[in-house]
Short mmCIF file of C-alpha atoms in Angstrom, two decimals:
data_model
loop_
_atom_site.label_atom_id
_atom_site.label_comp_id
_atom_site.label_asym_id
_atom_site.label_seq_id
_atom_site.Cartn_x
_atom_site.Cartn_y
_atom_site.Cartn_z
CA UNK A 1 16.67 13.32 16.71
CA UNK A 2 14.91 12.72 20.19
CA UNK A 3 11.30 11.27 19.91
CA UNK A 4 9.25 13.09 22.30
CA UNK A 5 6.48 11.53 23.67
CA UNK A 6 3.71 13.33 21.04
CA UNK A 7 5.93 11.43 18.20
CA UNK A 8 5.86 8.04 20.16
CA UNK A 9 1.55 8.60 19.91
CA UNK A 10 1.74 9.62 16.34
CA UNK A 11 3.77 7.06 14.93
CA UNK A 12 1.31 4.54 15.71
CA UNK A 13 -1.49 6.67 13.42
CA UNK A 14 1.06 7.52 10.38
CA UNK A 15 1.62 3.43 10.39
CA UNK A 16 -2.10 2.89 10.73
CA UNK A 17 -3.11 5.53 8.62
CA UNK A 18 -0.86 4.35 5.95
CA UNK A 19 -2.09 1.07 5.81
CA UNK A 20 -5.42 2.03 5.68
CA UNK A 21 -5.34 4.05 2.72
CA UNK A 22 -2.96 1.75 0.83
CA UNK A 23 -5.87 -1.24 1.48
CA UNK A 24 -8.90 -0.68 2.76
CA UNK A 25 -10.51 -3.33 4.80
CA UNK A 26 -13.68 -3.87 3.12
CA UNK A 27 -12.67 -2.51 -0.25
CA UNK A 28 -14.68 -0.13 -1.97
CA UNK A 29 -15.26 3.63 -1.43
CA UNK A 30 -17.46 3.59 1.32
CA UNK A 31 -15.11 1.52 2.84
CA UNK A 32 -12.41 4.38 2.59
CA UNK A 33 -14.82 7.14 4.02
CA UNK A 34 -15.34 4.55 7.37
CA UNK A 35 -11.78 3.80 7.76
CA UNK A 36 -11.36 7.69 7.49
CA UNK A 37 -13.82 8.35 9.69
CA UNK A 38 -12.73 5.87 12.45
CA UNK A 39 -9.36 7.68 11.99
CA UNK A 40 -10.86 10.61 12.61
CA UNK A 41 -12.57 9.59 15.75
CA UNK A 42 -9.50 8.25 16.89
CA UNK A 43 -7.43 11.73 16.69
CA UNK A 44 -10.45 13.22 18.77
CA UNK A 45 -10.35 11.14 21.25
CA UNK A 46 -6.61 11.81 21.86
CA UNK A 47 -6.35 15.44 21.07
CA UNK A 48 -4.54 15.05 17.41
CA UNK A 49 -6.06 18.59 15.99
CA UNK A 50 -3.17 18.33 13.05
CA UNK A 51 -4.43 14.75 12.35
CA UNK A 52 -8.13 15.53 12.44
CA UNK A 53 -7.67 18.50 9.96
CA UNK A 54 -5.69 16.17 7.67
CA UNK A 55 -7.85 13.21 7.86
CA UNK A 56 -10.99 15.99 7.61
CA UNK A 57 -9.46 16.81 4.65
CA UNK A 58 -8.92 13.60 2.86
CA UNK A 59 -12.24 12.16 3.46
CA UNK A 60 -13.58 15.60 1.48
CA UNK A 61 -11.31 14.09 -1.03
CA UNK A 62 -12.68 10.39 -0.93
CA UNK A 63 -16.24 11.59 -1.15
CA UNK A 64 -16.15 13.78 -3.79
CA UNK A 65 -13.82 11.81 -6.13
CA UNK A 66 -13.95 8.32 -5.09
CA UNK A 67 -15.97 6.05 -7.96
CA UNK A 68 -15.96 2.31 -7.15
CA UNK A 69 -15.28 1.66 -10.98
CA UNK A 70 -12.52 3.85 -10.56
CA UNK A 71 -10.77 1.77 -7.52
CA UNK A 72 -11.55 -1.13 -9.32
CA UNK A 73 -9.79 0.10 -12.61
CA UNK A 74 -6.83 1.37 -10.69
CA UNK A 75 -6.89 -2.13 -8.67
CA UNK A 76 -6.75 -3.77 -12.58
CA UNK A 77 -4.05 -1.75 -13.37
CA UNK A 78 -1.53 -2.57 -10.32
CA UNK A 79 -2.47 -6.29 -11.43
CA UNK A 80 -1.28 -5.79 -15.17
CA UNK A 81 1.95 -3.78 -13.85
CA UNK A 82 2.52 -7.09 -11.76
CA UNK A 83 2.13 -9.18 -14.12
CA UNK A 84 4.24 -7.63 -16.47
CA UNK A 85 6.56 -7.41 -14.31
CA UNK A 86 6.74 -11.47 -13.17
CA UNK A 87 6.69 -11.82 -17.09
CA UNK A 88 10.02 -9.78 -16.96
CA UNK A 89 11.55 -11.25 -14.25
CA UNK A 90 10.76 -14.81 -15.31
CA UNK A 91 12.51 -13.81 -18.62
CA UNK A 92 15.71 -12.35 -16.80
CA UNK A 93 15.53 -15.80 -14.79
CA UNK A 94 15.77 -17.98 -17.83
CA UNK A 95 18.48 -15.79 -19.10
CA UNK A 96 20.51 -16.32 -15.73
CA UNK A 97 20.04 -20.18 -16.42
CA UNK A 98 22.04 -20.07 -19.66
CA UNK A 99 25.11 -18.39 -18.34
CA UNK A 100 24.92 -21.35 -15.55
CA UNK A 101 25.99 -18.96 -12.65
CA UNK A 102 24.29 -20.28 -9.94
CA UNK A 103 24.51 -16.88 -7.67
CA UNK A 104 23.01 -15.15 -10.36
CA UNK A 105 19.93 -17.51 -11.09
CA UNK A 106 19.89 -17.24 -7.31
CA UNK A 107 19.43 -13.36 -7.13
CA UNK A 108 17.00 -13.89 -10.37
CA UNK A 109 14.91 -16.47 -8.56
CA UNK A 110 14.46 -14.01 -5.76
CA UNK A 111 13.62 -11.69 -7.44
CA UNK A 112 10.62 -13.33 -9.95
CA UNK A 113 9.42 -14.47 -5.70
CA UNK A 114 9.33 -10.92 -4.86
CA UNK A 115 7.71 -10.16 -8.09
CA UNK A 116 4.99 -13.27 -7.62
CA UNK A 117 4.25 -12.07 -3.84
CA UNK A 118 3.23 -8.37 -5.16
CA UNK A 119 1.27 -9.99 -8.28
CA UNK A 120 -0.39 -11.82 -5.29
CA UNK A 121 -1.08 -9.49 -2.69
CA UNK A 122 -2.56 -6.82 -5.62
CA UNK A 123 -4.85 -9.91 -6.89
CA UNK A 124 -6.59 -10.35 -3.05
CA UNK A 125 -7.09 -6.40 -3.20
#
C-alpha cells in the first residue's frame, strides 16, 4: 500500500482524534464537545469534508447523550476492571513464586507492572 500524500495529512487527525476521545483534556462533557469542535475547525481549515461530516456527527452524539455522571460512572468502572485485574495478576505472581521459576515470576512481574500502569493512568482520568 502506497501512502499518498492525503493519507500522510490524515494520519496525523486519526492519531489526534483518537486520543482525544479516549481522554479528554479537561475531562467532562463539555470538554468533549470543545475538543470536537477544535477538531472540527481543524478539518475546515484543511479541506477534510469526510472528517468534518464525521466529527459533525459525533459531537451530535456527545451533546445529546453525554451526562457528566455518566463519564464519571464509566471512568469508576475502568478503575474497578483495573483493579481487579492487578488483584489477578498479583495472585498469578505469587503463584509463579512457589514453583521458583525465575523466568516465569519474571513474565508475572511484568505483567502485574503493566496491570499497575493501566490501574494508574485510569485513576488520573
Amino acid at each position: 500500500m502506497t501512502l499518498r500524500p492525503s493519507w500522510l495529512f490524515i494520519l496525523p487527525i486519526i492519531a489526534f482524534s483518537t486520543a482525544t476521545f479516549a481522554a479528554p483534556t479537561t475531562g467532562g462533557c463539555a470538554a468533549k464537545q470543545q475538543d470536537i469542535q477544535q477538531q472540527i475547525d481543524y478539518a475546515k481549515k484543511h479541506g477534510s469534508s469526510h472528517r468534518v461530516a464525521g466529527l459533525e456527527t459525533a459531537l451530535r452524539e456527545v451533546v445529546n447523550n453525554c451526562t457528566d455522571a455518566g463519564l464519571e460512572a464509566d471512568r469508576q468502572k475502568r478503575i474497578a476492571e483495573k483493579q481487579q485485574e492487578v488483584a489477578e495478576r498479583k495472585q498469578e505472581l505469587a503463584e509463579a513464586k512457589e514453583t521458583g521459576k525465575s523466568d516465569k515470576i519474571a513474565n508475572k512481574q511484568e505483567k502485574l507492572d503493566e496491570a499497575e500502569q493501566e490501574l494508574k493512568e485510569a485513576s488520573a482520568q
